Short mmCIF file of C-alpha atoms in Angstrom, two decimals:
data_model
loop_
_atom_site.label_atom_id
_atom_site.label_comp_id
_atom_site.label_asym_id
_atom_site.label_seq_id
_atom_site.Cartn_x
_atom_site.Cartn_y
_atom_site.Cartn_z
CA UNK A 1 0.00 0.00 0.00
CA UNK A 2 1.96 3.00 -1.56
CA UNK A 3 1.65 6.75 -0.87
CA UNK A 4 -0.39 7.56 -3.78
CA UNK A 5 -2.51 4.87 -2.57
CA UNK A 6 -3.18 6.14 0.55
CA UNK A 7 -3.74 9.68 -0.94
CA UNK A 8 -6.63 8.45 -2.83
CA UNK A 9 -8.25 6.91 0.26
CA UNK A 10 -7.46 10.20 2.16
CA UNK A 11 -8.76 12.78 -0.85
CA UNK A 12 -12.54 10.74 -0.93
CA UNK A 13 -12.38 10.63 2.48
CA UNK A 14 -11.38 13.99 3.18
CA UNK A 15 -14.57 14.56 -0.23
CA UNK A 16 -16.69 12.75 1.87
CA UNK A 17 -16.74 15.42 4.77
CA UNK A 18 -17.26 17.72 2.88
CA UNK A 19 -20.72 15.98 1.26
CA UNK A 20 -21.52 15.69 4.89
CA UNK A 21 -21.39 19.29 5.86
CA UNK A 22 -22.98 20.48 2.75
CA UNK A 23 -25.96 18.18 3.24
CA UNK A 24 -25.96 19.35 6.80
CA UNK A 25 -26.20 23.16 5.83
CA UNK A 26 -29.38 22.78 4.43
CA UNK A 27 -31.40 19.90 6.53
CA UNK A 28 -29.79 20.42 10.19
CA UNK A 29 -30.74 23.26 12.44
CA UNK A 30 -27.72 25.30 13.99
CA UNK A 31 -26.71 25.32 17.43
CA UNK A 32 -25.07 28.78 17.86
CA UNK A 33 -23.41 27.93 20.92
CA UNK A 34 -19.84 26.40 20.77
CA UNK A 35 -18.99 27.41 17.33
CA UNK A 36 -15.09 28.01 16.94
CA UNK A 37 -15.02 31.08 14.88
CA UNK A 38 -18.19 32.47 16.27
CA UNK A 39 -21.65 32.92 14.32
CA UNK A 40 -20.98 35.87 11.87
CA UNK A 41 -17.60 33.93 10.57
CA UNK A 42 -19.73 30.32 10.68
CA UNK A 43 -22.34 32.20 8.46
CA UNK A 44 -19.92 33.56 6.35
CA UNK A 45 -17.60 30.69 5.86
CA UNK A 46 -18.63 27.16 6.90
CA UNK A 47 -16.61 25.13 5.08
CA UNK A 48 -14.18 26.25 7.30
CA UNK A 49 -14.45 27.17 10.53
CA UNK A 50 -17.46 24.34 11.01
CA UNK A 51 -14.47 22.27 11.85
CA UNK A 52 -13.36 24.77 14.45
CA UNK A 53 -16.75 23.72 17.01
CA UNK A 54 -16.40 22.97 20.62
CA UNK A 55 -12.80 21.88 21.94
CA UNK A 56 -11.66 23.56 18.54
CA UNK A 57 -12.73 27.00 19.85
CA UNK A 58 -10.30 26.38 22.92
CA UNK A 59 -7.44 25.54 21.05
CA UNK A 60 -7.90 28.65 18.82
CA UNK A 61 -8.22 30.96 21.85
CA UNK A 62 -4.62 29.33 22.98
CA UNK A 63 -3.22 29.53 19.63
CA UNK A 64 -4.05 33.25 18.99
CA UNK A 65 -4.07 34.84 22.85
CA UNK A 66 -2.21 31.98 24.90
CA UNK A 67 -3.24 30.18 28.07
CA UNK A 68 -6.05 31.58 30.28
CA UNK A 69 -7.58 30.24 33.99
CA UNK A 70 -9.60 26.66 32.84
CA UNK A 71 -7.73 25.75 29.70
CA UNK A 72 -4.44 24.41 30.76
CA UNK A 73 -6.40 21.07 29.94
CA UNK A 74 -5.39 21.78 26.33
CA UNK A 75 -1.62 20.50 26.09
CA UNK A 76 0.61 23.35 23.65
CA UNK A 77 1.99 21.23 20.98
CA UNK A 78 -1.00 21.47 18.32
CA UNK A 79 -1.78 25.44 19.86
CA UNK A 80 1.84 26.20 19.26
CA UNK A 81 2.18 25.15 15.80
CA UNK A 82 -0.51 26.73 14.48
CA UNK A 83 0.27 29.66 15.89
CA UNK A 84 4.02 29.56 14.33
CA UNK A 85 1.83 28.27 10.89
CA UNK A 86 -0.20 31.65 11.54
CA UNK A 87 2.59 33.71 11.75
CA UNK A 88 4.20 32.36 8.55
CA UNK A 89 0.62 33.74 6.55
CA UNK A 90 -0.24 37.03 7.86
CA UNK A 91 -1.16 36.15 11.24
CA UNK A 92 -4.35 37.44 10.95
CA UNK A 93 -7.36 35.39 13.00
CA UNK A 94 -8.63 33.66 9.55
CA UNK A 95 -4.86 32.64 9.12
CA UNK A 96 -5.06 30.72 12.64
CA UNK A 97 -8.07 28.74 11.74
CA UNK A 98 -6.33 28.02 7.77
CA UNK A 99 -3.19 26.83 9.85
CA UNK A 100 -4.69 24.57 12.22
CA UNK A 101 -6.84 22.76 9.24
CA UNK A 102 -3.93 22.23 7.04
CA UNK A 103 -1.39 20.95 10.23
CA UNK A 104 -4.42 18.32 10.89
CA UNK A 105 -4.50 17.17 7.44
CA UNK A 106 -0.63 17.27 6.72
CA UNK A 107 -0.28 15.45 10.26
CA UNK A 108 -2.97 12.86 9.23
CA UNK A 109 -1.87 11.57 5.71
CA UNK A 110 1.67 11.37 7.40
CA UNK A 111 0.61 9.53 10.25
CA UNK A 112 -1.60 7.12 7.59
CA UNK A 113 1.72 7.00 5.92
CA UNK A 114 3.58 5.72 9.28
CA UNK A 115 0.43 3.74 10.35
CA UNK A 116 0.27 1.77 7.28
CA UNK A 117 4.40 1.46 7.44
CA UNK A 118 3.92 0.03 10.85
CA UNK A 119 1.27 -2.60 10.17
CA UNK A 120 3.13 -3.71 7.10
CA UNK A 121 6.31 -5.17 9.77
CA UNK A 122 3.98 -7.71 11.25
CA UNK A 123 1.27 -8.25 8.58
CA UNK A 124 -0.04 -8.61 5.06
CA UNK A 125 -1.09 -5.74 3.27
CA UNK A 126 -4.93 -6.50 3.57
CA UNK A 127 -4.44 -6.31 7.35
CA UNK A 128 -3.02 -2.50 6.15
CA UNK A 129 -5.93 -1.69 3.64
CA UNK A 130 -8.26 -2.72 6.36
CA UNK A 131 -7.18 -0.75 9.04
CA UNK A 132 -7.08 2.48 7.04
CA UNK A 133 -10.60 1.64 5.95
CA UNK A 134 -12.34 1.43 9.38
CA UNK A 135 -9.63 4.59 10.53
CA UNK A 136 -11.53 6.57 8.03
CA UNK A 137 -14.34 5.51 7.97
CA UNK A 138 -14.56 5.65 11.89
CA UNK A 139 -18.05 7.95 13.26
CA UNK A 140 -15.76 9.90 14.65
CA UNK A 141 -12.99 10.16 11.94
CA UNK A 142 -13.82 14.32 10.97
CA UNK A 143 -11.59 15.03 14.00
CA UNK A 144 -8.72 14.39 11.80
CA UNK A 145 -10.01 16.83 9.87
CA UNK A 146 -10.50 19.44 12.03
CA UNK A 147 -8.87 21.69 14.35
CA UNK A 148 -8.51 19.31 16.73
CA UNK A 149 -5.02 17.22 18.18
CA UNK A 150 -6.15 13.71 17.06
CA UNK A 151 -4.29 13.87 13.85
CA UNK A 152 -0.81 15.34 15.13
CA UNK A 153 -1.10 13.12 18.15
CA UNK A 154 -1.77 10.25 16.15
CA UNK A 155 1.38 10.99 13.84
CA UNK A 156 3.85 11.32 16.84
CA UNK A 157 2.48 7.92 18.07
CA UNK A 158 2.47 5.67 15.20
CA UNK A 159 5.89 6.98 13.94
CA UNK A 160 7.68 6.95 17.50
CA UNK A 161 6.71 3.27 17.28
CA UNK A 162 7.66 2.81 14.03
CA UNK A 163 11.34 4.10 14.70
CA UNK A 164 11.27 1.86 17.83
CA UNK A 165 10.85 -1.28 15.91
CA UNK A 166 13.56 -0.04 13.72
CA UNK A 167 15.74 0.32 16.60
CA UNK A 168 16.23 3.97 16.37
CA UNK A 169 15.60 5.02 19.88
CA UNK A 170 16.91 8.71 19.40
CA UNK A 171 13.65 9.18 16.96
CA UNK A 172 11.04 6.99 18.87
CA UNK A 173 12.04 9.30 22.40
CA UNK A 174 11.98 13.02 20.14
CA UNK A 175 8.35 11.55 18.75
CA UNK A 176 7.41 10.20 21.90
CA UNK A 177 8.42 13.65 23.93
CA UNK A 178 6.27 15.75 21.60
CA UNK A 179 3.59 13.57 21.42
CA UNK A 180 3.47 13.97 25.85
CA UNK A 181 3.29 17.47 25.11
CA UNK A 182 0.42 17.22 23.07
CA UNK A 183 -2.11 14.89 24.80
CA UNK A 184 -1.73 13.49 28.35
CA UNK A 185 -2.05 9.83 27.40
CA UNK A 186 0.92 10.32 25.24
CA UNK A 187 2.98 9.32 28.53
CA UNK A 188 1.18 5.54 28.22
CA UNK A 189 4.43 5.57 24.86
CA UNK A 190 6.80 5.14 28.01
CA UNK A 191 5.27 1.71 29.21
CA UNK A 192 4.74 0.45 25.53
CA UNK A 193 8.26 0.98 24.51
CA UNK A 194 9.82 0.32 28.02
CA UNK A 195 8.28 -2.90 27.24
CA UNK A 196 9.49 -2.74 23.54
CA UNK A 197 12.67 -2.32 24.37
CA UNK A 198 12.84 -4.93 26.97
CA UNK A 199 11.51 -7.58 23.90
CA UNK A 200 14.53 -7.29 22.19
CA UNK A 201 17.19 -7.98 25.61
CA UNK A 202 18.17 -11.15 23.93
CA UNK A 203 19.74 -9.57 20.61
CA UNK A 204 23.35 -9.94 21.08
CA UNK A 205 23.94 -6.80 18.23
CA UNK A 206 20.81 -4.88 20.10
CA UNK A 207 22.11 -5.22 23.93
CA UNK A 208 25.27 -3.09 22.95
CA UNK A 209 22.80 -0.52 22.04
CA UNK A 210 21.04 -0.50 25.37
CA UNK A 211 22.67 2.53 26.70
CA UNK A 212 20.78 4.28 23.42
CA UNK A 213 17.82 2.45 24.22
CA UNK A 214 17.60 3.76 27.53
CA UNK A 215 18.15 7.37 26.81
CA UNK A 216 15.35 7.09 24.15
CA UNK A 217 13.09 6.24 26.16
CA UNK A 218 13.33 8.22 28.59
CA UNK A 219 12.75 11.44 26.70
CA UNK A 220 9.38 10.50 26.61
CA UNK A 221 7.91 12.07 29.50
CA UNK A 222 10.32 14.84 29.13
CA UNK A 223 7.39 16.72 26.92
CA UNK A 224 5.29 16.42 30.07
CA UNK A 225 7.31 17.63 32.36
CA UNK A 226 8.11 20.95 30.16
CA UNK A 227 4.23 21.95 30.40
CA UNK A 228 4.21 20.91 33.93
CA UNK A 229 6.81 23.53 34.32
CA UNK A 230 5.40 26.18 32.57
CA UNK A 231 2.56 25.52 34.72
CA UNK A 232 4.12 25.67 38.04
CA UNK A 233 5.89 28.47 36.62
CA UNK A 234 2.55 30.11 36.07
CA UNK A 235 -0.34 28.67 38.19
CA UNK A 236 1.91 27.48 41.30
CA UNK A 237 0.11 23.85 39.96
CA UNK A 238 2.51 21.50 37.73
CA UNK A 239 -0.99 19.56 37.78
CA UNK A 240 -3.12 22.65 36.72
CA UNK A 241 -4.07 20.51 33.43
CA UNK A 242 -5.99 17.68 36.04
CA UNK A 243 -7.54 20.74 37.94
CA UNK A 244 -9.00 22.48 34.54
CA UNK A 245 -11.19 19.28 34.05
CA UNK A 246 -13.95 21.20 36.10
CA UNK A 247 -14.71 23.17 32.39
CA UNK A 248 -16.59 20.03 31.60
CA UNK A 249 -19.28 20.25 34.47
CA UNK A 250 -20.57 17.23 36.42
CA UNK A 251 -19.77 14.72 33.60
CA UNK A 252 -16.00 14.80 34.86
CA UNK A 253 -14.71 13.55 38.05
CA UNK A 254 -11.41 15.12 39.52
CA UNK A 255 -11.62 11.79 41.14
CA UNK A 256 -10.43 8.56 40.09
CA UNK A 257 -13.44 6.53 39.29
CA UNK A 258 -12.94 3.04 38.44
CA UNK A 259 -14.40 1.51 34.59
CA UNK A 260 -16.73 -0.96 36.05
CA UNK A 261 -18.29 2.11 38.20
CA UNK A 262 -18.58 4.15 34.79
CA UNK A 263 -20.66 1.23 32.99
CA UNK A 264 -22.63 0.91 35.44
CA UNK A 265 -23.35 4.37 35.54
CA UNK A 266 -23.78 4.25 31.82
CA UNK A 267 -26.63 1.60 32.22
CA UNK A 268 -28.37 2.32 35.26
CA UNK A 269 -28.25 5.77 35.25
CA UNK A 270 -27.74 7.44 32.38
CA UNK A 271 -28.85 5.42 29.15
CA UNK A 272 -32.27 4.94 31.14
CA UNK A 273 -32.87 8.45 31.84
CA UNK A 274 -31.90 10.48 28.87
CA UNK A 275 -34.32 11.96 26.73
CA UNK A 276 -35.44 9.77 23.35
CA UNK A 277 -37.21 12.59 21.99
CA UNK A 278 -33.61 14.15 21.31
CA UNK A 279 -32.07 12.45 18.67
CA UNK A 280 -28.82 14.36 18.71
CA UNK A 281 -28.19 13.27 22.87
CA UNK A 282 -29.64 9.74 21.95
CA UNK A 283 -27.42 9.31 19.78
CA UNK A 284 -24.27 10.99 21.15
CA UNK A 285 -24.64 9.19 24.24
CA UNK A 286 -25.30 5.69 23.24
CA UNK A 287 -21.73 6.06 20.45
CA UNK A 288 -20.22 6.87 23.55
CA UNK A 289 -21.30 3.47 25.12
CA UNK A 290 -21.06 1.41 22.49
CA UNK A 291 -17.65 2.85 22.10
CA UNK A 292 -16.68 2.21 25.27
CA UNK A 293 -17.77 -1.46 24.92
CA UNK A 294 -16.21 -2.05 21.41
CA UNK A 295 -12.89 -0.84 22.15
CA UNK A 296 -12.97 -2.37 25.80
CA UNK A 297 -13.61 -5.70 24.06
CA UNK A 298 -10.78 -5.26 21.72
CA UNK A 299 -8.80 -4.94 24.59
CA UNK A 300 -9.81 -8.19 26.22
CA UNK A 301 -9.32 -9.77 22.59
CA UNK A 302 -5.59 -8.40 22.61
CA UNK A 303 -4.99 -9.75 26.36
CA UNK A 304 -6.85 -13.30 25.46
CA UNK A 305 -4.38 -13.30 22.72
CA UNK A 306 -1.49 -12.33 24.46
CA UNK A 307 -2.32 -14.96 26.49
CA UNK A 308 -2.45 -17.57 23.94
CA UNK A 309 -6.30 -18.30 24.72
CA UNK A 310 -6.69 -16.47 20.65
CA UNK A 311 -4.64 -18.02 17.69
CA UNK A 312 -5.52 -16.03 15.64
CA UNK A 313 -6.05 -12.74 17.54
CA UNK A 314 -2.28 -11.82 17.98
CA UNK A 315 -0.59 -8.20 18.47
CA UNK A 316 2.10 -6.86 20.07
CA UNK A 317 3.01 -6.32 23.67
CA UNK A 318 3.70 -2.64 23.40
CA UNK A 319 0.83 -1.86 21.35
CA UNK A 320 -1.85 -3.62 24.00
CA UNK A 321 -0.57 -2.05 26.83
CA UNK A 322 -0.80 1.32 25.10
CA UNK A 323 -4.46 -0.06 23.50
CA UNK A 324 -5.44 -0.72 27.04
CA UNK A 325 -3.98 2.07 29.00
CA UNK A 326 -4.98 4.66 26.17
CA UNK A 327 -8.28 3.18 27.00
CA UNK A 328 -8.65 3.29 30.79
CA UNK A 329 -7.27 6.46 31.37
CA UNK A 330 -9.83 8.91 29.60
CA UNK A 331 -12.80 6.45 32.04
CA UNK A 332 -10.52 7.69 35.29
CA UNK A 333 -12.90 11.13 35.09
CA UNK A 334 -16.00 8.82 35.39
CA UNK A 335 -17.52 9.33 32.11
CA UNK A 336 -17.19 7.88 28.13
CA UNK A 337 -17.80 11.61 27.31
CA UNK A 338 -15.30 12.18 24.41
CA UNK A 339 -14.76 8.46 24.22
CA UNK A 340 -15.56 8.25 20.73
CA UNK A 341 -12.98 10.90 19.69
CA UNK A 342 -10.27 9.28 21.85
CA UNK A 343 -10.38 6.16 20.50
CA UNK A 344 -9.15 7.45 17.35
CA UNK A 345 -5.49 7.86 18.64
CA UNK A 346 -5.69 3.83 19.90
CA UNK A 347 -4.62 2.41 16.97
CA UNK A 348 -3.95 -0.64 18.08
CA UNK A 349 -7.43 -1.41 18.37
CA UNK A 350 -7.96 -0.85 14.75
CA UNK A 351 -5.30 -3.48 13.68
CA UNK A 352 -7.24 -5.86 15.76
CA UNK A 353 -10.40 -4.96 14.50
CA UNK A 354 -9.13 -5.65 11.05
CA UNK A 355 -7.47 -9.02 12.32
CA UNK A 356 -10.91 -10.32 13.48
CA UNK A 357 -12.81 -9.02 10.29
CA UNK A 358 -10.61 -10.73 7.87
CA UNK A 359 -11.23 -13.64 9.42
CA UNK A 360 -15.27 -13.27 8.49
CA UNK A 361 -16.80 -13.38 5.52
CA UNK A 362 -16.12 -10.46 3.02
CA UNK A 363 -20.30 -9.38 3.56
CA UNK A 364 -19.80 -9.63 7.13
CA UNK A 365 -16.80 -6.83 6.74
CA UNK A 366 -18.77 -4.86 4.35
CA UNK A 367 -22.08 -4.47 6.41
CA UNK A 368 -19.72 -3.53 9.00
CA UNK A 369 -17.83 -0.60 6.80
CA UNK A 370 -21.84 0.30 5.66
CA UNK A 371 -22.77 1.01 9.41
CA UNK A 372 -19.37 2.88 9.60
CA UNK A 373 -20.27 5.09 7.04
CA UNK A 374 -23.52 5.55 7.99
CA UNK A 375 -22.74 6.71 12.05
CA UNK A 376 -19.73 8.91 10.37
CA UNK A 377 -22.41 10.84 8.02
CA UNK A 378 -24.80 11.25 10.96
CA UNK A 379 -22.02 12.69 13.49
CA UNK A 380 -20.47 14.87 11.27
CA UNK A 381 -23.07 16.28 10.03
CA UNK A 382 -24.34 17.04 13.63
CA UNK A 383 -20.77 18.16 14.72
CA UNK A 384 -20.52 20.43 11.82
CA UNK A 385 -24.02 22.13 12.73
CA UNK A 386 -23.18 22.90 16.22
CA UNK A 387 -24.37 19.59 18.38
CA UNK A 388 -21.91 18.09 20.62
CA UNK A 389 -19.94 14.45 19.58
CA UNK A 390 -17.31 13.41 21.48
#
């Protein structure tokens, strides 16, 4: 699976959005209230900055005016390239939104490019094609599309992984560092390639490179500690970005709250009480269970496998335990809010996912890519129009 093959999947993909929204425009009703650029530049331009809603609107604010109390949440990676981006093109407040859109995409098709690179070392190239299918055709997949860090965050993973496998520790630890700086659960990269590195202990040629090893992987929390600096620095609270979770409302815990407690919540509490009538919160809510359930059973699959209790069901070490911790860690708050969209970075989950549905019939796989498509028209064409996703 070459580059220009991978372009074409990412050009009628990226086509595909863009059907979406313009469908959207004229049957969905606008929400006015989280839109990125505001309503006058929505109005005026929604091509664009209808991939600038919720979260979007945050890292814009950061990009163009820096940090302010409640949104040290945001890690500065993806805020601090587009503002550079901006500056290179006027540095006007159109430029900002133009920036952050094209550093998604570039970051996207390259991280394709290293995801499909990385999939090829261990398996055929239908295992590839398949993957990239159900990435893009994911509900949630417009976040790679928008301004939004899933597409630079999934870049820095996939390649930092990629170099480790190729033994070149110096890369995997710069990727891994940036990618910490980005998004919190980029510090689950230090477990996966702790344990990556430990895999290979019995290569006589690879032990003398231990020393290198080592250093590698330790610059991955280095990233971390940086922000956690610049917050002490400027809060007096090197864990300011736990404290700003309170932006979200009840829905987030600054507690730890354990999975099984979530599903529960999920099913006693929540899914039972939420209004059908609604179709947007219906369906927001119950993606963000079945989600939760999906990818928490592709977990289980990976550890069954791991475990030898799965023939066929096989992956990595490094990549379950950052499948599984990239999993558990977003539940700590007490919700699957933004489940959905955090998933995308767990791609792990997708190889397996491709694994088991090569193993089925090809009808099987492409009723499963039709109800894909079908949940990805339906929430972007709500996120696009103002109603909350993930």
């Amino acid at each position: 699976m070459g580059i220009r093959e991978i372009m074409k999947y990412f050009v009628i993909w990226r086509g595909l959005l863009f059907i979406f929204l313009f469908l959207a425009l004229y049957y969905l009703p606008l929400q006015k209230n989280f839109l990125g650029g505001g309503l006058e530049n929505y109005l005026e331009k929604p091509y664009l900055w209808a991939w600038a809603n919720f979260d979007g609107e945050h890292y814009l604010a950061i990009a163009k005016e820096g940090y302010k109390p409640l949104t040290y949440f945001y890690f500065p990676v993806y805020p601090i390239s587009t503002r550079l981006f901006a500056g290179l093109i006027g540095g006007s407040f159109y430029s900002y939104v133009v920036s952050g859109l094209f550093l998604s995409h570039a970051a996207f098709f390259i991280g394709l490019i290293g995801l499909v690179r990385l999939i090829r070392l261990d398996y055929k190239k239908d295992i590839a094609i398949t993957t990239v299918f159900l990435l893009l055709l994911f509900p949630t997949s417009f976040y790679f599309g928008s301004f939004y860090t899933e597409s630079l965050f999934l870049a820095l993973v996939v390649w930092s992984f990629y170099f480790a496998r190729k033994k070149r520790w110096i890369l995997a630890g710069l990727f891994g560092a940036i990618a910490s700086a980005t998004r919190i659960v980029g510090v689950v990269l230090f477990p996966a390639l702790v344990v990556e590195a430990w895999g290979d202990r019995r290569d006589k040629e690879d032990r003398r490179n231990w020393g290198m090893k080592i250093f590698g992987v330790f610059l991955i929390p280095i990233g971390l500690f940086f922000y956690m600096y610049y917050l002490k620095s400027t809060t007096g609270d090197p864990l300011e970005f736990l404290h700003s979770v309170g932006i979200y409302g009840e829905q987030r815990s600054t507690q730890i709250i354990l999975l099984p407690q979530v599903f529960y919540r999920y099913i006693f509490k929540i899914l039972p009480n939420i209004n059908y009538d609604y179709f947007p919160v219906v369906f927001t809510t119950w993606l963000e269970f079945l989600t939760a359930v999906l990818f928490g059973g592709l977990g289980l699959l990976g550890i069954l496998g791991g475990l030898k209790r799965l023939r066929k069901i096989r992956i990595r070490l490094s990549y379950l335990i950052f499948l599984v911790l990239g999993y558990i860690i977003p539940t700590l708050s007490g919700s699957f809010s933004s489940m959905p969209r955090y998933v995308l970075i767990l791609f792990p989950g997708f190889i397996l996912m491709a694994v088991y549905l090569n193993e089925l019939k090809s009808s099987y796989r492409y009723f499963f890519f039709c109800v894909l498509f079908i949940l990805l028209g339906i929430a972007t064409a709500l996120f696009v129009r103002g109603y909350w996703i993930a």
